[in-house]
């Protein structure tokens, strides 16, 4: 906790400096991101440290005490994320994730392990053999009961995912999620639930952006940096919520506010849920 507060104090001190002759920097590397949450009665904060502009380790604190740690490891040749480890202090809900790519840099397989014991919980296998779609075959081990699920990703003319169809173990449709774009900018996502093959509840989320702010630095592109430039690999991690070219302003019941430093790099991101503060990210640079 003292370390986190030290970085925060350093950040404030740097922000208070001014120089009329200062020439704005065009590139910066992220040193750390400190996150403060408003999560009901629990106070849970975190600090993420970076290496070569990539998240390397993250510490999570709960009510001022160490709660969990996360470690990110990358392939030496491609610098794509190759493994992720989440370890709670009490070892509960801890897991390991291993990621493998094909020769084109696309995610091929993801293995998710229970930390103790080392049991495979999920195996995600991605099939790119059919033109115009990607098939995900997921095998889940729930207390030695093996279940299988299939998800079909439909591709547009640019080769990017615009529709997701999920099937249950009986090959019946569970839900369909479809995105709409203006150019390459995501504008809305509609999800339709299915029951016994009949479409039911439908929800739509609209996305609004602040296009007046120039995007500088890698903060908005952290998942892109971790997984390469393949848009579909990024979607496997973040769903359709990929905002790499503009600052997101609002979607669903969330709204976002950004502060920039004197070089116009993002220094603070504040997230509101139904108008109430829920999360603050403070970005410091080397």
Coordinates of C-alpha atoms in Angstrom, one line a residue:
X1 CA 0.0 0.0 0.0
X2 CA 2.8 2.4 0.8
X3 CA 4.4 1.8 -2.6
X4 CA 1.1 2.5 -4.3
X5 CA 0.7 5.8 -2.4
X6 CA 4.3 6.8 -3.2
X7 CA 3.6 6.5 -6.9
X8 CA 0.4 8.5 -6.5
X9 CA 2.2 11.2 -4.7
X10 CA 4.9 11.3 -7.3
X11 CA 2.3 11.6 -10.0
X12 CA 0.6 14.6 -8.3
X13 CA 4.0 16.3 -7.9
X14 CA 4.8 15.9 -11.5
X15 CA 1.4 17.2 -12.6
X16 CA 2.0 20.4 -10.6
X17 CA 5.1 21.4 -12.5
X18 CA 4.8 23.9 -15.3
X19 CA 7.2 25.3 -17.9
X20 CA 6.2 27.9 -20.5
X21 CA 9.0 26.7 -22.8
X22 CA 8.0 23.1 -22.5
X23 CA 7.8 21.1 -25.8
X24 CA 5.2 18.3 -25.6
X25 CA 6.5 14.8 -25.9
X26 CA 5.1 12.7 -28.7
X27 CA 5.9 9.3 -27.2
X28 CA 5.8 8.0 -23.7
X29 CA 6.0 4.6 -22.0
X30 CA 3.6 3.6 -19.3
X31 CA 5.2 2.9 -15.9
X32 CA 2.2 1.9 -13.9
X33 CA -1.6 2.2 -13.6
X34 CA -3.1 2.6 -10.2
X35 CA -6.8 1.8 -9.9
X36 CA -9.2 2.8 -7.1
X37 CA -12.6 1.1 -7.0
X38 CA -15.9 1.9 -5.3
X39 CA -17.2 -1.6 -4.8
X40 CA -20.0 -1.5 -2.2
X41 CA -18.6 -2.1 1.3
X42 CA -15.3 -3.5 0.1
X43 CA -12.3 -1.3 -0.7
X44 CA -10.4 -3.0 -3.4
X45 CA -7.5 -1.2 -5.2
X46 CA -4.8 -2.4 -7.5
X47 CA -1.6 -1.3 -9.1
X48 CA -0.3 -2.6 -12.4
X49 CA 3.4 -2.3 -13.4
X50 CA 4.6 -2.3 -17.0
X51 CA 7.5 -3.5 -19.0
X52 CA 8.0 -2.3 -22.6
X53 CA 4.5 -0.8 -22.5
X54 CA 3.0 -4.1 -21.6
X55 CA 1.3 -5.1 -18.3
X56 CA 3.8 -7.3 -16.4
X57 CA 2.4 -7.6 -12.9
X58 CA -0.6 -6.4 -11.0
X59 CA -1.2 -6.4 -7.3
X60 CA -4.7 -6.2 -5.8
X61 CA -5.5 -4.9 -2.3
X62 CA -8.6 -5.4 -0.3
X63 CA -9.4 -3.2 2.7
X64 CA -5.7 -2.2 2.7
X65 CA -4.4 -5.8 2.7
X66 CA -2.7 -7.9 0.0
X67 CA -5.5 -9.8 -1.8
X68 CA -4.2 -11.2 -5.1
X69 CA -1.4 -10.9 -7.6
X70 CA -1.5 -11.2 -11.4
X71 CA 1.5 -12.0 -13.7
X72 CA 1.6 -11.6 -17.5
X73 CA 4.2 -13.4 -19.6
X74 CA 4.9 -12.9 -23.3
X75 CA 6.4 -14.9 -26.1
X76 CA 10.1 -13.8 -26.6
X77 CA 9.8 -13.7 -30.4
X78 CA 6.4 -12.1 -30.9
X79 CA 5.8 -10.4 -27.5
X80 CA 2.3 -11.7 -27.6
X81 CA 0.7 -12.7 -24.3
X82 CA 1.5 -16.3 -23.7
X83 CA 0.4 -16.9 -20.1
X84 CA -1.5 -15.3 -17.3
X85 CA -1.5 -16.2 -13.7
X86 CA -4.0 -15.0 -11.1
X87 CA -3.1 -16.0 -7.5
X88 CA -5.2 -15.1 -4.4
X89 CA -3.5 -14.9 -1.0
X90 CA -5.8 -17.7 0.2
X91 CA -5.3 -19.7 -3.0
X92 CA -9.1 -19.6 -3.7
X93 CA -10.3 -18.9 -7.2
X94 CA -6.7 -18.8 -8.5
X95 CA -6.0 -19.9 -12.0
X96 CA -3.5 -20.1 -14.8
X97 CA -4.1 -19.4 -18.5
X98 CA -1.9 -20.5 -21.4
X99 CA -2.4 -19.1 -24.9
X100 CA -1.1 -20.5 -28.2
X101 CA -1.1 -18.9 -31.6
X102 CA -0.9 -20.2 -35.2
X103 CA 1.7 -19.1 -37.8
X104 CA -0.5 -16.1 -38.7
X105 CA -0.6 -14.7 -35.2
X106 CA -4.2 -15.8 -34.5
X107 CA -5.2 -17.4 -31.2
X108 CA -5.3 -21.1 -31.7
X109 CA -5.8 -22.6 -28.2
X110 CA -6.4 -21.3 -24.7
X111 CA -6.0 -23.6 -21.7
X112 CA -7.4 -22.4 -18.3
X113 CA -6.2 -24.3 -15.3
X114 CA -7.3 -24.3 -11.7
X115 CA -4.2 -23.3 -9.7
X116 CA -4.6 -25.9 -7.0
X117 CA -4.7 -28.6 -8.1
X118 CA -3.5 -28.1 -11.7
X119 CA -6.7 -29.3 -13.4
X120 CA -7.7 -28.0 -16.8
X121 CA -11.0 -26.2 -16.3
X122 CA -11.5 -25.0 -19.9
X123 CA -10.0 -25.7 -23.3
X124 CA -10.8 -23.2 -26.0
X125 CA -9.9 -24.4 -29.6
X126 CA -10.4 -21.9 -32.5
X127 CA -11.0 -23.3 -36.0
X128 CA -10.3 -21.0 -39.0
X129 CA -10.7 -23.5 -41.7
X130 CA -14.2 -22.4 -42.9
X131 CA -14.2 -19.2 -45.1
X132 CA -16.1 -16.3 -43.5
X133 CA -16.3 -17.7 -40.0
X134 CA -14.4 -18.9 -36.9
X135 CA -15.6 -21.7 -34.8
X136 CA -14.7 -21.9 -31.1
X137 CA -15.0 -25.3 -29.5
X138 CA -15.0 -25.1 -25.7
X139 CA -14.6 -28.1 -23.4
X140 CA -15.4 -27.5 -19.8
X141 CA -14.5 -29.8 -16.9
X142 CA -16.8 -29.2 -13.9
X143 CA -16.0 -31.7 -11.2
X144 CA -15.1 -34.3 -13.8
X145 CA -18.3 -33.7 -15.7
X146 CA -17.2 -32.8 -19.2
X147 CA -19.5 -30.5 -21.2
X148 CA -18.9 -29.0 -24.7
X149 CA -20.0 -25.8 -26.2
X150 CA -19.6 -24.3 -29.7
X151 CA -19.5 -20.6 -30.6
X152 CA -19.6 -19.4 -34.2
X153 CA -18.1 -16.1 -35.2
X154 CA -19.3 -14.6 -38.5
X155 CA -16.9 -12.4 -40.4
X156 CA -17.6 -9.3 -42.5
X157 CA -15.9 -8.4 -45.8
X158 CA -12.9 -7.0 -43.9
X159 CA -12.4 -10.4 -42.1
X160 CA -13.5 -9.0 -38.7
X161 CA -16.2 -10.5 -36.4
X162 CA -19.6 -8.8 -36.6
X163 CA -21.8 -11.7 -35.2
X164 CA -21.5 -14.3 -32.5
X165 CA -23.8 -17.3 -32.3
X166 CA -23.5 -19.5 -29.2
X167 CA -24.8 -23.1 -29.1
X168 CA -25.4 -25.3 -26.1
X169 CA -24.2 -29.0 -25.7
X170 CA -27.4 -30.0 -27.7
X171 CA -26.5 -27.7 -30.6
X172 CA -29.4 -25.4 -29.8
X173 CA -28.9 -21.7 -30.1
X174 CA -28.4 -20.0 -26.7
X175 CA -27.9 -16.4 -27.9
X176 CA -26.9 -14.3 -30.9
X177 CA -24.9 -11.1 -30.5
X178 CA -24.5 -8.8 -33.5
X179 CA -22.5 -5.6 -33.8
X180 CA -23.0 -2.6 -36.1
X181 CA -20.3 -0.3 -37.3
X182 CA -19.9 3.1 -38.9
X183 CA -16.8 2.5 -41.0
X184 CA -14.6 0.6 -38.5
X185 CA -16.1 2.3 -35.5
X186 CA -18.4 0.2 -33.2
X187 CA -21.7 1.9 -32.8
X188 CA -24.1 -0.7 -31.2
X189 CA -24.3 -4.3 -30.1
X190 CA -27.6 -6.2 -29.9
X191 CA -27.9 -9.5 -28.0
X192 CA -30.9 -11.8 -28.5
X193 CA -31.5 -14.7 -26.1
X194 CA -33.0 -18.0 -27.3
X195 CA -35.2 -20.5 -25.5
X196 CA -36.0 -23.9 -27.2
X197 CA -35.0 -22.4 -30.5
X198 CA -37.3 -19.4 -30.1
X199 CA -35.9 -15.9 -29.9
X200 CA -36.8 -14.0 -26.7
X201 CA -35.4 -11.1 -24.8
X202 CA -33.3 -8.6 -26.8
X203 CA -31.0 -5.9 -25.5
X204 CA -29.1 -3.2 -27.4
X205 CA -26.1 -1.3 -26.2
X206 CA -25.1 2.0 -28.0
X207 CA -21.6 3.3 -27.9
X208 CA -20.7 7.0 -27.9
X209 CA -17.2 8.5 -28.3
X210 CA -15.4 11.7 -27.5
X211 CA -13.7 12.3 -30.9
X212 CA -12.4 15.7 -29.9
X213 CA -9.6 14.2 -27.9
X214 CA -6.5 13.0 -29.8
X215 CA -5.5 9.5 -28.8
X216 CA -1.9 9.4 -27.8
X217 CA 0.1 6.6 -26.2
X218 CA -0.8 3.0 -25.6
X219 CA -3.2 3.2 -22.8
X220 CA -6.3 2.6 -24.9
X221 CA -4.5 -0.1 -26.8
X222 CA -3.3 -2.4 -24.0
X223 CA -5.2 -5.5 -25.2
X224 CA -4.0 -4.7 -28.8
X225 CA -0.4 -4.5 -27.5
X226 CA -0.8 -7.8 -25.6
X227 CA -2.4 -9.9 -28.4
X228 CA -1.0 -8.3 -31.6
X229 CA -3.0 -6.5 -34.3
X230 CA -5.5 -9.3 -35.1
X231 CA -8.9 -7.7 -34.2
X232 CA -10.5 -11.1 -33.7
X233 CA -8.0 -12.2 -31.1
X234 CA -8.7 -8.9 -29.2
X235 CA -12.5 -9.6 -29.4
X236 CA -12.0 -13.0 -27.9
X237 CA -10.7 -11.2 -24.8
X238 CA -12.8 -8.0 -24.6
X239 CA -15.9 -8.9 -26.6
X240 CA -17.0 -6.1 -28.8
X241 CA -15.8 -3.5 -26.3
X242 CA -12.6 -2.6 -28.2
X243 CA -11.9 1.2 -28.2
X244 CA -8.5 1.6 -29.7
X245 CA -9.0 4.7 -31.9
X246 CA -11.2 7.0 -29.8
X247 CA -11.9 7.7 -26.2
X248 CA -15.2 6.0 -25.2
X249 CA -17.7 8.4 -23.7
X250 CA -20.6 6.3 -22.7
X251 CA -22.3 2.9 -23.3
X252 CA -25.0 1.1 -21.5
X253 CA -25.2 2.6 -18.0
X254 CA -21.5 3.5 -17.9
X255 CA -19.9 6.9 -18.6
X256 CA -16.3 7.9 -18.8
X257 CA -14.2 11.0 -18.1
X258 CA -10.6 11.5 -19.1
X259 CA -7.9 14.0 -17.9
X260 CA -4.8 14.6 -20.0
X261 CA -1.4 15.6 -18.9
X262 CA 0.6 18.5 -20.5
X263 CA 1.7 16.2 -23.3
X264 CA -1.9 15.3 -24.0
X265 CA -1.4 11.7 -22.9
X266 CA -4.2 10.3 -20.7
X267 CA -3.4 10.7 -17.0
X268 CA -6.7 9.8 -15.4
X269 CA -9.7 7.8 -16.4
X270 CA -12.8 7.9 -14.2
X271 CA -15.7 5.5 -14.7
X272 CA -19.3 6.2 -13.5
X273 CA -22.1 3.6 -13.2
X274 CA -25.6 5.2 -13.3
X275 CA -23.9 8.5 -12.6
X276 CA -22.1 7.3 -9.5
X277 CA -18.3 7.0 -9.3
X278 CA -17.2 3.4 -9.6
X279 CA -13.6 3.3 -10.8
X280 CA -10.6 5.6 -11.2
X281 CA -7.4 4.7 -13.2
X282 CA -4.3 6.9 -12.7
X283 CA -1.7 6.4 -15.4
X284 CA 2.0 7.3 -14.7
X285 CA 4.7 7.4 -17.3
X286 CA 8.5 6.8 -17.3

